[in-house]
């Protein structure tokens, strides 16, 4: 803050649920600059940033989408971006060519700031400040760990070995 001025810079944000929050900045230079109020998607191959202007955005090829990507390999309704507790989440809407976040295929995932998002092989860097969007405390739980968790059996998750039904004697302790 400027030592000569008793005033601070504030930005007031609100979402579609009526939640409002105030963010204070030391000076104009410390306030992040984004194309939209909620951040931006910057094409990795160059091009103009895409503003994130609402807390729920439909991404696809159709005209009614909030973010229109006019590429043949992008589905008509490809994915949805939602802002939850100050962090962006992305969900695949059964698209043909899928989504990746930082190189990993996903169905639904939290997108941390400066992550690389691939929408049908078109790569974007998502830029935003969670604190400016109402985040506090640790980030909300990410959903990708559930997918990995559900790939293993309950017995494996409990740390118990599986028995081989074809060879019951191999399941016994040999010292008996």
mmCIF file of C-alpha atoms in Angstrom:
data_model
loop_
_atom_site.group_PDB
_atom_site.id
_atom_site.type_symbol
_atom_site.label_atom_id
_atom_site.label_comp_id
_atom_site.label_asym_id
_atom_site.label_seq_id
_atom_site.Cartn_x
_atom_site.Cartn_y
_atom_site.Cartn_z
ATOM 1 C CA UNK A 1 0.000 0.000 0.000
ATOM 2 C CA UNK A 2 1.206 3.507 -0.784
ATOM 3 C CA UNK A 3 2.481 5.106 2.447
ATOM 4 C CA UNK A 4 0.977 8.467 1.469
ATOM 5 C CA UNK A 5 -2.562 7.164 0.971
ATOM 6 C CA UNK A 6 -4.867 5.827 3.698
ATOM 7 C CA UNK A 7 -6.864 3.871 1.085
ATOM 8 C CA UNK A 8 -6.483 0.279 -0.082
ATOM 9 C CA UNK A 9 -7.629 -1.211 -3.369
ATOM 10 C CA UNK A 10 -10.586 -3.560 -3.133
ATOM 11 C CA UNK A 11 -12.342 -5.732 -5.684
ATOM 12 C CA UNK A 12 -15.849 -6.996 -5.026
ATOM 13 C CA UNK A 13 -16.889 -10.307 -6.595
ATOM 14 C CA UNK A 14 -20.165 -12.203 -6.546
ATOM 15 C CA UNK A 15 -21.362 -15.478 -8.026
ATOM 16 C CA UNK A 16 -24.709 -16.674 -9.375
ATOM 17 C CA UNK A 17 -25.662 -18.015 -5.916
ATOM 18 C CA UNK A 18 -25.591 -14.528 -4.429
ATOM 19 C CA UNK A 19 -22.335 -15.044 -2.502
ATOM 20 C CA UNK A 20 -20.229 -11.868 -2.413
ATOM 21 C CA UNK A 21 -16.649 -11.396 -1.249
ATOM 22 C CA UNK A 22 -14.107 -8.602 -1.113
ATOM 23 C CA UNK A 23 -10.416 -8.955 -1.963
ATOM 24 C CA UNK A 24 -7.878 -6.338 -0.866
ATOM 25 C CA UNK A 25 -4.727 -5.532 -2.868
ATOM 26 C CA UNK A 26 -1.663 -3.594 -1.811
ATOM 27 C CA UNK A 27 -1.571 -1.572 -5.026
ATOM 28 C CA UNK A 28 -2.789 -1.662 -8.623
ATOM 29 C CA UNK A 29 0.287 -3.619 -9.746
ATOM 30 C CA UNK A 30 -0.336 -6.489 -7.310
ATOM 31 C CA UNK A 31 -3.859 -7.066 -8.632
ATOM 32 C CA UNK A 32 -3.795 -9.899 -11.232
ATOM 33 C CA UNK A 33 -4.959 -8.965 -14.729
ATOM 34 C CA UNK A 34 -7.213 -11.481 -16.474
ATOM 35 C CA UNK A 35 -9.428 -11.270 -19.555
ATOM 36 C CA UNK A 36 -12.532 -12.161 -17.489
ATOM 37 C CA UNK A 37 -13.726 -11.613 -13.939
ATOM 38 C CA UNK A 38 -13.135 -15.296 -13.115
ATOM 39 C CA UNK A 39 -9.832 -15.768 -14.950
ATOM 40 C CA UNK A 40 -8.931 -16.848 -18.453
ATOM 41 C CA UNK A 41 -8.021 -19.741 -20.731
ATOM 42 C CA UNK A 42 -4.889 -18.914 -22.708
ATOM 43 C CA UNK A 43 -4.250 -20.991 -25.868
ATOM 44 C CA UNK A 44 -0.854 -22.708 -25.540
ATOM 45 C CA UNK A 45 -0.114 -22.314 -29.249
ATOM 46 C CA UNK A 46 -0.724 -18.581 -29.153
ATOM 47 C CA UNK A 47 -3.849 -16.508 -29.600
ATOM 48 C CA UNK A 48 -6.138 -14.290 -27.601
ATOM 49 C CA UNK A 49 -7.068 -15.375 -24.056
ATOM 50 C CA UNK A 50 -10.619 -16.615 -23.561
ATOM 51 C CA UNK A 51 -12.305 -14.778 -20.658
ATOM 52 C CA UNK A 52 -14.000 -16.786 -17.916
ATOM 53 C CA UNK A 53 -17.004 -14.506 -17.357
ATOM 54 C CA UNK A 54 -19.388 -16.690 -15.303
ATOM 55 C CA UNK A 55 -19.068 -19.322 -12.593
ATOM 56 C CA UNK A 56 -20.649 -22.018 -14.839
ATOM 57 C CA UNK A 57 -19.505 -22.291 -18.453
ATOM 58 C CA UNK A 58 -20.513 -24.714 -21.180
ATOM 59 C CA UNK A 59 -17.700 -25.405 -23.664
ATOM 60 C CA UNK A 60 -18.326 -26.819 -27.132
ATOM 61 C CA UNK A 61 -18.794 -26.246 -30.821
ATOM 62 C CA UNK A 62 -22.441 -25.072 -30.787
ATOM 63 C CA UNK A 63 -23.536 -21.432 -30.831
ATOM 64 C CA UNK A 64 -25.351 -21.718 -27.485
ATOM 65 C CA UNK A 65 -22.123 -22.653 -25.676
ATOM 66 C CA UNK A 66 -20.584 -20.013 -23.405
ATOM 67 C CA UNK A 67 -17.152 -20.810 -24.844
ATOM 68 C CA UNK A 68 -17.342 -21.781 -28.507
ATOM 69 C CA UNK A 69 -14.462 -23.778 -29.933
ATOM 70 C CA UNK A 70 -15.097 -24.064 -33.661
ATOM 71 C CA UNK A 71 -12.990 -27.171 -34.297
ATOM 72 C CA UNK A 72 -14.272 -30.350 -35.961
ATOM 73 C CA UNK A 73 -12.870 -32.577 -33.195
ATOM 74 C CA UNK A 74 -14.636 -30.629 -30.399
ATOM 75 C CA UNK A 75 -18.061 -32.049 -29.484
ATOM 76 C CA UNK A 76 -21.162 -29.868 -29.692
ATOM 77 C CA UNK A 77 -21.336 -29.877 -25.858
ATOM 78 C CA UNK A 78 -17.827 -31.005 -24.934
ATOM 79 C CA UNK A 79 -17.390 -30.095 -21.259
ATOM 80 C CA UNK A 80 -18.569 -27.884 -18.408
ATOM 81 C CA UNK A 81 -16.428 -25.617 -16.256
ATOM 82 C CA UNK A 82 -17.805 -24.846 -12.792
ATOM 83 C CA UNK A 83 -16.395 -22.686 -10.039
ATOM 84 C CA UNK A 84 -16.599 -24.424 -6.654
ATOM 85 C CA UNK A 85 -15.232 -22.819 -3.473
ATOM 86 C CA UNK A 86 -12.891 -20.589 -5.491
ATOM 87 C CA UNK A 87 -11.477 -23.369 -7.724
ATOM 88 C CA UNK A 88 -12.398 -24.346 -11.266
ATOM 89 C CA UNK A 89 -13.581 -27.902 -11.936
ATOM 90 C CA UNK A 90 -14.004 -29.455 -15.374
ATOM 91 C CA UNK A 91 -16.400 -32.261 -16.338
ATOM 92 C CA UNK A 92 -16.467 -34.181 -19.613
ATOM 93 C CA UNK A 93 -19.985 -34.292 -21.099
ATOM 94 C CA UNK A 94 -19.446 -37.638 -22.889
ATOM 95 C CA UNK A 95 -17.369 -35.983 -25.590
ATOM 96 C CA UNK A 96 -15.904 -38.009 -28.427
ATOM 97 C CA UNK A 97 -12.298 -36.829 -28.011
ATOM 98 C CA UNK A 98 -12.163 -36.298 -24.250
ATOM 99 C CA UNK A 99 -10.349 -34.020 -21.817
ATOM 100 C CA UNK A 100 -6.929 -33.991 -20.250
ATOM 101 C CA UNK A 101 -5.607 -31.975 -17.334
ATOM 102 C CA UNK A 102 -1.826 -31.775 -17.182
ATOM 103 C CA UNK A 103 -1.609 -34.674 -19.638
ATOM 104 C CA UNK A 104 -3.932 -37.074 -17.761
ATOM 105 C CA UNK A 105 -7.341 -38.085 -19.169
ATOM 106 C CA UNK A 106 -10.153 -37.058 -16.798
ATOM 107 C CA UNK A 107 -13.915 -37.240 -16.415
ATOM 108 C CA UNK A 108 -14.143 -34.644 -13.636
ATOM 109 C CA UNK A 109 -11.259 -32.855 -11.969
ATOM 110 C CA UNK A 110 -10.284 -29.755 -10.059
ATOM 111 C CA UNK A 111 -8.115 -27.515 -12.247
ATOM 112 C CA UNK A 112 -5.497 -25.728 -10.212
ATOM 113 C CA UNK A 113 -4.175 -22.346 -11.421
ATOM 114 C CA UNK A 114 -1.722 -22.555 -14.322
ATOM 115 C CA UNK A 115 -2.716 -26.122 -15.213
ATOM 116 C CA UNK A 116 -2.760 -27.223 -18.836
ATOM 117 C CA UNK A 117 -6.224 -28.255 -20.052
ATOM 118 C CA UNK A 118 -6.573 -30.204 -23.313
ATOM 119 C CA UNK A 119 -9.996 -30.099 -24.946
ATOM 120 C CA UNK A 120 -9.905 -32.552 -27.863
ATOM 121 C CA UNK A 121 -6.147 -31.956 -28.318
ATOM 122 C CA UNK A 122 -6.476 -28.156 -28.139
ATOM 123 C CA UNK A 123 -4.336 -27.022 -25.202
ATOM 124 C CA UNK A 124 -5.057 -24.086 -22.910
ATOM 125 C CA UNK A 125 -3.472 -22.729 -19.761
ATOM 126 C CA UNK A 126 -6.065 -21.835 -17.127
ATOM 127 C CA UNK A 127 -5.143 -18.710 -15.203
ATOM 128 C CA UNK A 128 -6.982 -17.459 -12.125
ATOM 129 C CA UNK A 129 -6.462 -16.571 -8.471
ATOM 130 C CA UNK A 130 -8.476 -18.807 -6.094
ATOM 131 C CA UNK A 131 -8.383 -16.200 -3.287
ATOM 132 C CA UNK A 132 -9.959 -13.645 -5.629
ATOM 133 C CA UNK A 133 -12.760 -16.140 -6.284
ATOM 134 C CA UNK A 134 -13.594 -16.837 -2.647
ATOM 135 C CA UNK A 135 -11.209 -19.686 -1.799
ATOM 136 C CA UNK A 136 -10.019 -20.077 1.770
ATOM 137 C CA UNK A 137 -8.264 -22.902 3.573
ATOM 138 C CA UNK A 138 -7.108 -26.010 1.706
ATOM 139 C CA UNK A 139 -8.375 -26.633 -1.836
ATOM 140 C CA UNK A 140 -11.569 -28.700 -2.155
ATOM 141 C CA UNK A 141 -11.173 -32.447 -2.673
ATOM 142 C CA UNK A 142 -10.245 -33.535 -6.152
ATOM 143 C CA UNK A 143 -12.316 -36.265 -7.782
ATOM 144 C CA UNK A 144 -9.591 -38.108 -9.674
ATOM 145 C CA UNK A 145 -8.479 -40.037 -6.577
ATOM 146 C CA UNK A 146 -11.953 -41.648 -6.435
ATOM 147 C CA UNK A 147 -11.486 -43.030 -9.934
ATOM 148 C CA UNK A 148 -8.189 -44.655 -8.939
ATOM 149 C CA UNK A 149 -9.699 -45.883 -5.693
ATOM 150 C CA UNK A 150 -12.632 -47.569 -7.412
ATOM 151 C CA UNK A 151 -10.298 -49.534 -9.720
ATOM 152 C CA UNK A 152 -9.164 -51.703 -6.805
ATOM 153 C CA UNK A 153 -11.204 -54.131 -4.728
ATOM 154 C CA UNK A 154 -12.292 -53.418 -1.180
ATOM 155 C CA UNK A 155 -10.021 -56.254 0.026
ATOM 156 C CA UNK A 156 -7.014 -54.673 -1.716
ATOM 157 C CA UNK A 157 -7.868 -51.270 -0.254
ATOM 158 C CA UNK A 158 -8.049 -52.856 3.203
ATOM 159 C CA UNK A 159 -4.602 -54.394 2.657
ATOM 160 C CA UNK A 160 -5.846 -57.977 2.633
ATOM 161 C CA UNK A 161 -4.523 -60.365 -0.008
ATOM 162 C CA UNK A 162 -6.883 -62.009 -2.465
ATOM 163 C CA UNK A 163 -7.301 -65.756 -2.380
ATOM 164 C CA UNK A 164 -6.826 -67.797 -5.507
ATOM 165 C CA UNK A 165 -9.952 -70.004 -5.856
ATOM 166 C CA UNK A 166 -8.118 -72.425 -8.227
ATOM 167 C CA UNK A 167 -5.434 -73.204 -5.709
ATOM 168 C CA UNK A 168 -6.942 -73.162 -2.192
ATOM 169 C CA UNK A 169 -3.893 -74.791 -0.608
ATOM 170 C CA UNK A 170 -1.710 -71.875 -1.669
ATOM 171 C CA UNK A 171 -3.851 -69.599 0.476
ATOM 172 C CA UNK A 172 -2.919 -71.408 3.681
ATOM 173 C CA UNK A 173 -0.029 -70.569 5.874
ATOM 174 C CA UNK A 174 2.662 -73.208 5.143
ATOM 175 C CA UNK A 175 3.828 -73.289 8.769
ATOM 176 C CA UNK A 176 0.587 -74.968 9.926
#
